[in-house]
């Protein structure tokens, strides 16, 4: 069997929708994008959704709306994708890494608290794998300390926290429609916020700071006149991408159901082994299950995580690791530091975790083959 780590759930429907946009003659941001924004906003019950060309762009614009300046400190988890860190650097602000929780891999609230100083301006929690962070505690902490919370929701569509959708819990939320994400437009992102002023500013900044969208400018009703109110960016998305997004949104409940089934199958199988810990989700959360990330009980095993992944690869199973913690990168200035002392939990998770295939088109037979392969290899390599 050959089971790639990821396959996007795309069909005729997406290709027809894209073909229709091409035939219409209007291919960049226009009516399809505004429809995608409305439908996305409705899905999670957010008053505003602004489509951009990546989650990285979304994070950049959300931080701009929050007024992040040079020297400000922004707290984020040590275990995340590099985007969450680099957008803080765009402002010459200071990313402050906080350790994560050993079970959930989510930024831990007590660690955030330890890092708050008079220079802290914002918290950037990441809903790892699709599991929402403890947002009530994070928002409380933010309110007490006068901080903004912008959540990196790249993994978290459609996730809920105490019955509320991720995307409605922070001052602004940033989603990704990158090729491997739960909903994809090839490349793409979305900002949601209940702050209308922020929404308006983000809408302007995504297209050069222009006060009228190009779509208005060139439509029959529009005119050639526009103003630039501040320097902006080239972060708009296209109607080609948005047409895909609209179809993907309509499939979301079905895709979500299948991911949940696969996650439940993994969890049930791994729960009965003392060699591996399933990835568990707190009872008040529902996860989008972008990632399924179990952990090895290495003290019972003769092999490392990397050796396991090589053996799975020999059996045709694609895997990944989420994430290489930020402090391990050469640009961080943390080389030669004792990682286990600085970030004991991130380091523990990093050494033990790996990500298994989880996407809607996986068959039960494929999921069973993955489970059987993992458990067989671990039994062969255990000390018992
Ligand atoms: C994928 C990802 C991003 C970046 O998304 P893009 O749309 O590729 O910019 C940001 N944060 C996390 C946690 C991600 O996994």
mmCIF file of C-alpha atoms and ligand atoms in Angstrom:
data_model
loop_
_atom_site.group_PDB
_atom_site.id
_atom_site.type_symbol
_atom_site.label_atom_id
_atom_site.label_comp_id
_atom_site.label_asym_id
_atom_site.label_seq_id
_atom_site.Cartn_x
_atom_site.Cartn_y
_atom_site.Cartn_z
ATOM 1 C CA UNK A 1 0.000 0.000 0.000
ATOM 2 C CA UNK A 2 1.120 3.566 -0.724
ATOM 3 C CA UNK A 3 -0.353 6.159 1.622
ATOM 4 C CA UNK A 4 0.942 9.707 1.131
ATOM 5 C CA UNK A 5 1.036 12.025 4.139
ATOM 6 C CA UNK A 6 -1.537 14.294 2.545
ATOM 7 C CA UNK A 7 -3.996 14.352 -0.349
ATOM 8 C CA UNK A 8 -6.223 17.405 -0.877
ATOM 9 C CA UNK A 9 -9.920 16.581 -1.155
ATOM 10 C CA UNK A 10 -10.584 18.043 -4.616
ATOM 11 C CA UNK A 11 -12.974 16.961 -7.366
ATOM 12 C CA UNK A 12 -14.761 18.016 -10.552
ATOM 13 C CA UNK A 13 -16.693 20.552 -8.511
ATOM 14 C CA UNK A 14 -13.601 22.621 -7.733
ATOM 15 C CA UNK A 15 -12.279 22.384 -11.297
ATOM 16 C CA UNK A 16 -15.675 23.403 -12.739
ATOM 17 C CA UNK A 17 -15.875 26.385 -10.372
ATOM 18 C CA UNK A 18 -12.363 27.485 -11.350
ATOM 19 C CA UNK A 19 -13.154 27.024 -15.065
ATOM 20 C CA UNK A 20 -16.264 29.200 -14.669
ATOM 21 C CA UNK A 21 -14.163 32.009 -13.180
ATOM 22 C CA UNK A 22 -11.660 31.785 -16.033
ATOM 23 C CA UNK A 23 -14.456 31.870 -18.614
ATOM 24 C CA UNK A 24 -16.053 34.888 -16.888
ATOM 25 C CA UNK A 25 -12.997 37.015 -17.684
ATOM 26 C CA UNK A 26 -12.676 38.348 -14.087
ATOM 27 C CA UNK A 27 -9.941 36.303 -12.460
ATOM 28 C CA UNK A 28 -8.530 38.402 -9.629
ATOM 29 C CA UNK A 29 -10.331 39.605 -6.482
ATOM 30 C CA UNK A 30 -13.984 40.325 -7.192
ATOM 31 C CA UNK A 31 -17.453 38.903 -6.630
ATOM 32 C CA UNK A 32 -16.359 35.299 -5.954
ATOM 33 C CA UNK A 33 -13.995 36.536 -3.249
ATOM 34 C CA UNK A 34 -16.689 38.627 -1.571
ATOM 35 C CA UNK A 35 -19.034 35.607 -1.683
ATOM 36 C CA UNK A 36 -16.323 33.408 -0.124
ATOM 37 C CA UNK A 37 -15.805 35.989 2.637
ATOM 38 C CA UNK A 38 -19.543 36.162 3.405
ATOM 39 C CA UNK A 39 -19.902 32.390 3.481
ATOM 40 C CA UNK A 40 -16.827 31.938 5.666
ATOM 41 C CA UNK A 41 -18.040 34.639 8.078
ATOM 42 C CA UNK A 42 -21.485 32.975 8.244
ATOM 43 C CA UNK A 43 -19.974 29.533 8.850
ATOM 44 C CA UNK A 44 -18.263 30.647 12.050
ATOM 45 C CA UNK A 45 -20.678 33.497 12.925
ATOM 46 C CA UNK A 46 -18.096 36.269 12.656
ATOM 47 C CA UNK A 47 -19.208 39.761 11.615
ATOM 48 C CA UNK A 48 -16.147 40.226 9.351
ATOM 49 C CA UNK A 49 -13.985 37.975 7.180
ATOM 50 C CA UNK A 50 -11.259 39.379 4.929
ATOM 51 C CA UNK A 51 -9.663 37.056 2.363
ATOM 52 C CA UNK A 52 -5.932 37.356 1.676
ATOM 53 C CA UNK A 53 -3.338 35.281 -0.159
ATOM 54 C CA UNK A 54 -1.937 33.395 2.879
ATOM 55 C CA UNK A 55 -2.264 32.944 6.628
ATOM 56 C CA UNK A 56 1.149 34.595 6.941
ATOM 57 C CA UNK A 57 -0.304 37.713 5.259
ATOM 58 C CA UNK A 58 -3.367 37.442 7.517
ATOM 59 C CA UNK A 59 -1.152 37.406 10.634
ATOM 60 C CA UNK A 60 0.895 40.339 9.328
ATOM 61 C CA UNK A 61 -2.207 42.478 8.703
ATOM 62 C CA UNK A 62 -3.847 41.518 12.015
ATOM 63 C CA UNK A 63 -0.706 42.605 13.884
ATOM 64 C CA UNK A 64 -0.696 45.845 11.863
ATOM 65 C CA UNK A 65 -4.329 46.465 12.868
ATOM 66 C CA UNK A 66 -3.320 45.900 16.495
ATOM 67 C CA UNK A 67 -0.714 48.636 16.082
ATOM 68 C CA UNK A 68 2.356 46.501 16.852
ATOM 69 C CA UNK A 69 5.491 48.673 16.813
ATOM 70 C CA UNK A 70 9.242 48.262 16.944
ATOM 71 C CA UNK A 71 10.358 46.944 20.337
ATOM 72 C CA UNK A 72 6.940 45.568 21.359
ATOM 73 C CA UNK A 73 6.979 42.050 22.755
ATOM 74 C CA UNK A 74 4.632 39.421 21.330
ATOM 75 C CA UNK A 75 4.256 36.071 23.102
ATOM 76 C CA UNK A 76 3.867 32.911 20.979
ATOM 77 C CA UNK A 77 4.421 29.167 21.448
ATOM 78 C CA UNK A 78 7.880 27.664 20.874
ATOM 79 C CA UNK A 79 6.199 24.850 18.927
ATOM 80 C CA UNK A 80 4.639 26.352 15.804
ATOM 81 C CA UNK A 81 5.313 26.997 12.130
ATOM 82 C CA UNK A 82 7.855 29.748 11.405
ATOM 83 C CA UNK A 83 5.115 32.103 10.084
ATOM 84 C CA UNK A 84 3.872 32.861 13.600
ATOM 85 C CA UNK A 85 7.370 34.075 14.507
ATOM 86 C CA UNK A 86 8.397 35.855 11.317
ATOM 87 C CA UNK A 87 5.372 38.175 11.194
ATOM 88 C CA UNK A 88 6.461 39.629 14.550
ATOM 89 C CA UNK A 89 9.930 40.265 13.075
ATOM 90 C CA UNK A 90 8.327 42.217 10.179
ATOM 91 C CA UNK A 91 7.633 45.002 12.720
ATOM 92 C CA UNK A 92 11.064 44.820 14.357
ATOM 93 C CA UNK A 93 9.054 43.688 17.356
ATOM 94 C CA UNK A 94 10.326 40.967 19.697
ATOM 95 C CA UNK A 95 8.884 37.433 19.489
ATOM 96 C CA UNK A 96 8.929 35.878 22.973
ATOM 97 C CA UNK A 97 8.719 32.079 22.954
ATOM 98 C CA UNK A 98 6.615 30.332 25.593
ATOM 99 C CA UNK A 99 6.759 26.619 26.369
ATOM 100 C CA UNK A 100 3.800 24.396 25.470
ATOM 101 C CA UNK A 101 1.743 21.868 27.394
ATOM 102 C CA UNK A 102 3.216 18.364 27.240
ATOM 103 C CA UNK A 103 -0.119 16.654 26.481
ATOM 104 C CA UNK A 104 -1.922 19.045 24.151
ATOM 105 C CA UNK A 105 1.161 20.728 22.563
ATOM 106 C CA UNK A 106 -0.702 24.052 23.068
ATOM 107 C CA UNK A 107 0.823 27.226 24.514
ATOM 108 C CA UNK A 108 0.419 27.004 28.277
ATOM 109 C CA UNK A 109 -1.295 29.868 30.040
ATOM 110 C CA UNK A 110 1.058 29.809 33.037
ATOM 111 C CA UNK A 111 4.018 30.127 30.643
ATOM 112 C CA UNK A 112 2.396 33.114 28.896
ATOM 113 C CA UNK A 113 1.926 34.741 32.292
ATOM 114 C CA UNK A 114 5.609 34.259 33.175
ATOM 115 C CA UNK A 115 6.673 36.132 30.033
ATOM 116 C CA UNK A 116 4.451 39.214 30.369
ATOM 117 C CA UNK A 117 6.472 42.416 30.861
ATOM 118 C CA UNK A 118 5.742 46.145 30.528
ATOM 119 C CA UNK A 119 6.678 45.818 26.829
ATOM 120 C CA UNK A 120 4.246 42.994 26.006
ATOM 121 C CA UNK A 121 1.586 44.104 23.504
ATOM 122 C CA UNK A 122 0.047 40.914 22.150
ATOM 123 C CA UNK A 123 -0.336 37.155 22.494
ATOM 124 C CA UNK A 124 -0.342 34.898 19.431
ATOM 125 C CA UNK A 125 -1.777 31.515 20.499
ATOM 126 C CA UNK A 126 -1.679 28.668 17.945
ATOM 127 C CA UNK A 127 -4.499 26.121 17.881
ATOM 128 C CA UNK A 128 -2.141 23.201 17.291
ATOM 129 C CA UNK A 129 -3.543 20.356 15.161
ATOM 130 C CA UNK A 130 -6.970 22.014 15.283
ATOM 131 C CA UNK A 131 -7.381 21.933 19.062
ATOM 132 C CA UNK A 132 -8.289 25.348 20.490
ATOM 133 C CA UNK A 133 -6.076 26.833 23.206
ATOM 134 C CA UNK A 134 -7.617 27.714 26.556
ATOM 135 C CA UNK A 135 -9.017 30.946 25.153
ATOM 136 C CA UNK A 136 -11.110 32.012 28.170
ATOM 137 C CA UNK A 137 -7.982 32.061 30.351
ATOM 138 C CA UNK A 138 -5.900 33.710 27.614
ATOM 139 C CA UNK A 139 -8.503 36.445 27.018
ATOM 140 C CA UNK A 140 -8.770 37.057 30.789
ATOM 141 C CA UNK A 141 -5.018 37.378 31.063
ATOM 142 C CA UNK A 142 -4.979 39.725 28.054
ATOM 143 C CA UNK A 143 -7.694 41.915 29.500
ATOM 144 C CA UNK A 144 -5.918 42.209 32.855
ATOM 145 C CA UNK A 145 -2.684 43.219 31.134
ATOM 146 C CA UNK A 146 -4.182 45.316 28.324
ATOM 147 C CA UNK A 147 -2.941 43.019 25.531
ATOM 148 C CA UNK A 148 -4.294 42.049 22.136
ATOM 149 C CA UNK A 149 -4.872 38.405 21.267
ATOM 150 C CA UNK A 150 -4.480 37.338 17.649
ATOM 151 C CA UNK A 151 -4.883 33.627 17.195
ATOM 152 C CA UNK A 152 -3.094 31.588 14.555
ATOM 153 C CA UNK A 153 -6.004 29.424 13.423
ATOM 154 C CA UNK A 154 -4.153 27.899 10.443
ATOM 155 C CA UNK A 155 -5.110 24.408 11.707
ATOM 156 C CA UNK A 156 -8.453 25.280 13.188
ATOM 157 C CA UNK A 157 -11.189 25.447 10.589
ATOM 158 C CA UNK A 158 -13.723 24.274 11.673
ATOM 159 C CA UNK A 159 -12.825 23.922 15.367
ATOM 160 C CA UNK A 160 -14.931 24.847 18.371
ATOM 161 C CA UNK A 161 -14.178 25.789 21.979
ATOM 162 C CA UNK A 162 -17.025 25.492 24.503
ATOM 163 C CA UNK A 163 -19.400 25.409 21.518
ATOM 164 C CA UNK A 164 -18.050 28.628 19.967
ATOM 165 C CA UNK A 165 -16.173 28.621 16.657
ATOM 166 C CA UNK A 166 -12.473 29.382 16.564
ATOM 167 C CA UNK A 167 -12.372 32.677 14.673
ATOM 168 C CA UNK A 168 -14.744 34.399 17.113
ATOM 169 C CA UNK A 169 -12.728 34.030 20.325
ATOM 170 C CA UNK A 170 -9.854 36.547 19.965
ATOM 171 C CA UNK A 171 -9.461 40.165 18.772
ATOM 172 C CA UNK A 172 -8.587 38.769 15.332
ATOM 173 C CA UNK A 173 -8.080 35.245 13.964
ATOM 174 C CA UNK A 174 -6.013 34.079 11.015
ATOM 175 C CA UNK A 175 -6.806 31.020 8.878
ATOM 176 C CA UNK A 176 -4.806 29.244 6.167
ATOM 177 C CA UNK A 177 -5.998 27.688 2.906
ATOM 178 C CA UNK A 178 -2.558 26.351 1.988
ATOM 179 C CA UNK A 179 -2.511 23.119 -0.048
ATOM 180 C CA UNK A 180 -2.322 20.812 2.987
ATOM 181 C CA UNK A 181 -4.845 22.557 5.224
ATOM 182 C CA UNK A 182 -8.365 21.286 6.027
ATOM 183 C CA UNK A 183 -9.894 23.682 3.475
ATOM 184 C CA UNK A 184 -7.653 24.693 0.588
ATOM 185 C CA UNK A 185 -7.529 27.197 -2.237
ATOM 186 C CA UNK A 186 -3.945 26.262 -3.200
ATOM 187 C CA UNK A 187 -2.650 29.299 -1.355
ATOM 188 C CA UNK A 188 -4.847 31.590 0.694
ATOM 189 C CA UNK A 189 -5.811 32.939 4.076
ATOM 190 C CA UNK A 190 -8.570 34.739 5.967
ATOM 191 C CA UNK A 191 -8.737 37.205 8.834
ATOM 192 C CA UNK A 192 -11.856 37.270 10.989
ATOM 193 C CA UNK A 193 -12.552 39.945 13.579
ATOM 194 C CA UNK A 194 -15.494 41.488 15.390
ATOM 195 C CA UNK A 195 -13.741 44.864 15.308
ATOM 196 C CA UNK A 196 -15.202 46.756 12.310
ATOM 197 C CA UNK A 197 -12.403 49.354 12.295
ATOM 198 C CA UNK A 198 -9.765 46.644 12.188
ATOM 199 C CA UNK A 199 -11.682 44.907 9.391
ATOM 200 C CA UNK A 200 -11.791 48.087 7.329
ATOM 201 C CA UNK A 201 -8.082 48.767 7.821
ATOM 202 C CA UNK A 202 -7.131 45.154 6.957
ATOM 203 C CA UNK A 203 -9.305 45.376 3.831
ATOM 204 C CA UNK A 204 -7.390 48.490 2.753
ATOM 205 C CA UNK A 205 -3.940 47.186 3.661
ATOM 206 C CA UNK A 206 -4.383 43.962 1.689
ATOM 207 C CA UNK A 207 -4.467 46.016 -1.532
ATOM 208 C CA UNK A 208 -1.808 48.749 -1.378
ATOM 209 C CA UNK A 209 -3.725 50.899 1.139
ATOM 210 C CA UNK A 210 -6.162 51.824 -1.629
ATOM 211 C CA UNK A 211 -9.488 53.070 -0.276
ATOM 212 C CA UNK A 212 -11.573 51.492 -3.049
ATOM 213 C CA UNK A 213 -11.233 47.858 -4.095
ATOM 214 C CA UNK A 214 -10.038 47.305 -7.648
ATOM 215 C CA UNK A 215 -13.305 45.546 -8.259
ATOM 216 C CA UNK A 216 -15.209 48.770 -7.589
ATOM 217 C CA UNK A 217 -12.738 50.763 -9.613
ATOM 218 C CA UNK A 218 -13.165 48.748 -12.748
ATOM 219 C CA UNK A 219 -16.845 47.787 -12.514
ATOM 220 C CA UNK A 220 -19.364 49.692 -14.565
ATOM 221 C CA UNK A 221 -20.466 51.614 -11.483
ATOM 222 C CA UNK A 222 -16.898 52.392 -10.460
ATOM 223 C CA UNK A 223 -14.592 55.123 -11.567
ATOM 224 C CA UNK A 224 -10.863 55.488 -12.026
ATOM 225 C CA UNK A 225 -10.542 57.613 -8.902
ATOM 226 C CA UNK A 226 -8.946 56.172 -5.784
ATOM 227 C CA UNK A 227 -6.931 57.318 -2.822
ATOM 228 C CA UNK A 228 -4.034 55.682 -0.976
ATOM 229 C CA UNK A 229 -4.469 56.399 2.714
ATOM 230 C CA UNK A 230 -1.274 54.650 3.906
ATOM 231 C CA UNK A 231 1.291 52.318 2.351
ATOM 232 C CA UNK A 232 -0.201 48.835 2.135
ATOM 233 C CA UNK A 233 0.684 45.416 0.777
ATOM 234 C CA UNK A 234 -0.100 43.172 -2.171
ATOM 235 C CA UNK A 235 -1.938 40.510 -0.163
ATOM 236 C CA UNK A 236 -5.277 40.184 -1.993
ATOM 237 C CA UNK A 237 -6.480 36.786 -3.127
ATOM 238 C CA UNK A 238 -7.997 35.892 -6.524
ATOM 239 C CA UNK A 239 -11.465 34.828 -7.641
ATOM 240 C CA UNK A 240 -9.830 31.670 -9.004
ATOM 241 C CA UNK A 241 -8.809 30.722 -5.464
ATOM 242 C CA UNK A 242 -12.062 31.920 -3.910
ATOM 243 C CA UNK A 243 -14.165 29.822 -6.305
ATOM 244 C CA UNK A 244 -12.315 26.758 -4.974
ATOM 245 C CA UNK A 245 -12.832 27.989 -1.428
ATOM 246 C CA UNK A 246 -16.607 28.290 -1.865
ATOM 247 C CA UNK A 247 -16.805 24.652 -3.015
ATOM 248 C CA UNK A 248 -14.501 23.516 -0.199
ATOM 249 C CA UNK A 249 -16.705 25.304 2.358
ATOM 250 C CA UNK A 250 -19.781 23.464 1.102
ATOM 251 C CA UNK A 251 -17.944 20.150 1.597
ATOM 252 C CA UNK A 252 -16.634 21.064 5.048
ATOM 253 C CA UNK A 253 -19.226 19.199 7.176
ATOM 254 C CA UNK A 254 -18.581 15.960 5.260
ATOM 255 C CA UNK A 255 -14.791 16.351 5.259
ATOM 256 C CA UNK A 256 -14.891 17.166 8.983
ATOM 257 C CA UNK A 257 -16.948 14.047 9.753
ATOM 258 C CA UNK A 258 -14.431 11.823 7.996
ATOM 259 C CA UNK A 259 -11.451 13.395 9.782
ATOM 260 C CA UNK A 260 -13.212 12.838 13.106
ATOM 261 C CA UNK A 261 -13.785 9.167 12.223
ATOM 262 C CA UNK A 262 -10.128 8.659 11.326
ATOM 263 C CA UNK A 263 -8.931 10.408 14.503
ATOM 264 C CA UNK A 264 -11.285 8.269 16.606
ATOM 265 C CA UNK A 265 -9.910 5.095 14.957
ATOM 266 C CA UNK A 266 -6.310 6.113 15.695
ATOM 267 C CA UNK A 267 -7.141 7.075 19.273
ATOM 268 C CA UNK A 268 -8.977 3.843 19.977
ATOM 269 C CA UNK A 269 -6.143 1.724 18.572
ATOM 270 C CA UNK A 270 -3.337 3.565 20.369
ATOM 271 C CA UNK A 271 -5.166 3.805 23.711
ATOM 272 C CA UNK A 272 -4.620 0.106 24.343
ATOM 273 C CA UNK A 273 -0.825 0.262 23.854
ATOM 274 C CA UNK A 274 1.679 1.408 26.470
ATOM 275 C CA UNK A 275 4.191 2.212 23.703
ATOM 276 C CA UNK A 276 2.340 5.171 22.212
ATOM 277 C CA UNK A 277 0.093 7.969 23.504
ATOM 278 C CA UNK A 278 -2.830 9.019 21.331
ATOM 279 C CA UNK A 279 -3.365 12.751 20.653
ATOM 280 C CA UNK A 280 -6.290 13.685 22.847
ATOM 281 C CA UNK A 281 -8.619 16.642 22.667
ATOM 282 C CA UNK A 282 -10.087 18.255 25.812
ATOM 283 C CA UNK A 283 -13.801 17.470 26.218
ATOM 284 C CA UNK A 284 -14.945 21.080 25.687
ATOM 285 C CA UNK A 285 -13.109 21.275 22.326
ATOM 286 C CA UNK A 286 -13.936 19.850 18.917
ATOM 287 C CA UNK A 287 -10.890 19.713 16.669
ATOM 288 C CA UNK A 288 -10.671 20.332 12.923
ATOM 289 C CA UNK A 289 -8.146 17.458 13.015
ATOM 290 C CA UNK A 290 -5.700 19.067 10.605
ATOM 291 C CA UNK A 291 -3.024 16.937 12.287
ATOM 292 C CA UNK A 292 -3.023 13.672 14.238
ATOM 293 C CA UNK A 293 0.106 13.778 16.411
ATOM 294 C CA UNK A 294 0.620 10.849 18.827
ATOM 295 C CA UNK A 295 3.709 10.558 21.054
ATOM 296 C CA UNK A 296 6.058 7.619 21.591
ATOM 297 C CA UNK A 297 6.849 6.312 25.052
ATOM 298 C CA UNK A 298 10.541 6.267 24.218
ATOM 299 C CA UNK A 299 11.698 4.704 27.514
ATOM 300 C CA UNK A 300 9.931 1.495 26.478
ATOM 301 C CA UNK A 301 11.352 1.484 22.963
ATOM 302 C CA UNK A 302 14.646 0.541 21.318
ATOM 303 C CA UNK A 303 14.061 2.928 18.430
ATOM 304 C CA UNK A 304 13.842 6.693 18.097
ATOM 305 C CA UNK A 305 10.999 8.612 16.490
ATOM 306 C CA UNK A 306 13.144 9.141 13.364
ATOM 307 C CA UNK A 307 13.824 5.401 13.041
ATOM 308 C CA UNK A 308 10.100 4.683 13.313
ATOM 309 C CA UNK A 309 9.337 7.199 10.562
ATOM 310 C CA UNK A 310 11.983 5.584 8.302
ATOM 311 C CA UNK A 311 10.369 2.168 8.868
ATOM 312 C CA UNK A 312 6.903 3.563 8.116
ATOM 313 C CA UNK A 313 8.300 5.084 4.943
ATOM 314 C CA UNK A 314 9.584 1.613 3.896
ATOM 315 C CA UNK A 315 5.990 0.412 4.253
ATOM 316 C CA UNK A 316 4.764 3.195 1.956
ATOM 317 C CA UNK A 317 3.367 5.421 4.701
ATOM 318 C CA UNK A 318 4.096 9.149 4.526
ATOM 319 C CA UNK A 319 4.525 10.974 7.844
ATOM 320 C CA UNK A 320 5.695 14.338 9.129
ATOM 321 C CA UNK A 321 6.669 16.093 12.377
ATOM 322 C CA UNK A 322 4.829 19.167 13.669
ATOM 323 C CA UNK A 323 6.876 21.119 14.469
ATOM 324 C CA UNK A 324 10.613 21.594 14.662
ATOM 325 C CA UNK A 325 10.519 24.036 17.613
ATOM 326 C CA UNK A 326 11.467 27.578 16.642
ATOM 327 C CA UNK A 327 14.472 27.745 19.010
ATOM 328 C CA UNK A 328 16.168 24.973 16.985
ATOM 329 C CA UNK A 329 16.529 27.153 13.866
ATOM 330 C CA UNK A 330 19.889 28.767 13.103
ATOM 331 C CA UNK A 331 18.360 32.260 12.778
ATOM 332 C CA UNK A 332 17.148 32.243 16.395
ATOM 333 C CA UNK A 333 20.470 32.763 18.156
ATOM 334 C CA UNK A 334 19.771 29.854 20.496
ATOM 335 C CA UNK A 335 22.330 27.376 19.117
ATOM 336 C CA UNK A 336 24.431 25.590 21.759
ATOM 337 C CA UNK A 337 21.767 26.330 24.373
ATOM 338 C CA UNK A 338 20.347 23.532 26.494
ATOM 339 C CA UNK A 339 16.921 23.206 24.881
ATOM 340 C CA UNK A 340 15.598 20.838 27.544
ATOM 341 C CA UNK A 341 16.316 23.412 30.218
ATOM 342 C CA UNK A 342 14.838 26.338 28.264
ATOM 343 C CA UNK A 343 11.742 24.600 26.902
ATOM 344 C CA UNK A 344 11.352 21.238 28.676
ATOM 345 C CA UNK A 345 7.891 20.482 27.321
ATOM 346 C CA UNK A 346 8.421 21.622 23.713
ATOM 347 C CA UNK A 347 11.611 19.580 23.645
ATOM 348 C CA UNK A 348 9.913 16.528 25.142
ATOM 349 C CA UNK A 349 7.079 16.753 22.599
ATOM 350 C CA UNK A 350 9.493 17.308 19.708
ATOM 351 C CA UNK A 351 11.528 14.198 20.508
ATOM 352 C CA UNK A 352 8.466 11.970 20.811
ATOM 353 C CA UNK A 353 5.823 13.176 18.399
ATOM 354 C CA UNK A 354 5.083 12.503 14.729
ATOM 355 C CA UNK A 355 2.127 13.167 12.446
ATOM 356 C CA UNK A 356 0.139 10.461 10.686
ATOM 357 C CA UNK A 357 -1.898 10.792 7.484
ATOM 358 C CA UNK A 358 -5.417 12.138 8.176
ATOM 359 C CA UNK A 359 -7.495 13.304 5.218
ATOM 360 C CA UNK A 360 -11.056 12.674 4.064
ATOM 361 C CA UNK A 361 -10.262 10.349 1.144
ATOM 362 C CA UNK A 362 -8.428 7.810 3.383
ATOM 363 C CA UNK A 363 -10.282 4.495 3.407
ATOM 364 C CA UNK A 364 -10.818 2.405 6.547
ATOM 365 C CA UNK A 365 -8.421 -0.173 5.082
ATOM 366 C CA UNK A 366 -5.736 2.504 4.724
ATOM 367 C CA UNK A 367 -6.262 3.752 8.275
ATOM 368 C CA UNK A 368 -6.073 0.161 9.563
ATOM 369 C CA UNK A 369 -2.879 -0.436 7.586
ATOM 370 C CA UNK A 370 -1.299 2.658 9.201
ATOM 371 C CA UNK A 371 -2.395 1.543 12.686
ATOM 372 C CA UNK A 372 -1.205 -2.025 12.134
ATOM 373 C CA UNK A 373 2.148 -0.835 10.775
ATOM 374 C CA UNK A 374 2.770 1.539 13.699
ATOM 375 C CA UNK A 375 1.818 -1.019 16.359
ATOM 376 C CA UNK A 376 3.704 -3.900 14.689
ATOM 377 C CA UNK A 377 6.931 -1.908 14.420
ATOM 378 C CA UNK A 378 6.630 -0.628 17.992
ATOM 379 C CA UNK A 379 6.035 -4.148 19.385
ATOM 380 C CA UNK A 380 9.044 -5.510 17.503
ATOM 381 C CA UNK A 381 11.157 -2.706 18.894
ATOM 382 C CA UNK A 382 9.907 -2.643 22.477
ATOM 383 C CA UNK A 383 11.804 -3.840 25.577
ATOM 384 C CA UNK A 384 8.891 -6.011 26.743
HETATM 385 C C1 LIG B 1 0.387 26.574 7.566
HETATM 386 C C2 LIG B 1 0.627 27.425 8.768
HETATM 387 C C3 LIG B 1 0.806 28.811 8.676
HETATM 388 C C4 LIG B 1 1.021 29.527 7.372
HETATM 389 O O1 LIG B 1 -0.016 29.445 6.487
HETATM 390 P P1 LIG B 1 0.214 30.032 5.005
HETATM 391 O O2 LIG B 1 -1.188 30.116 4.486
HETATM 392 O O3 LIG B 1 1.053 29.033 4.276
HETATM 393 O O4 LIG B 1 0.862 31.349 5.132
HETATM 394 C C5 LIG B 1 0.866 29.563 9.840
HETATM 395 N N1 LIG B 1 0.812 28.978 11.050
HETATM 396 C C6 LIG B 1 0.682 27.639 11.188
HETATM 397 C C7 LIG B 1 0.599 27.058 12.566
HETATM 398 C C8 LIG B 1 0.608 26.819 10.049
HETATM 399 O O5 LIG B 1 0.534 25.491 10.185
#
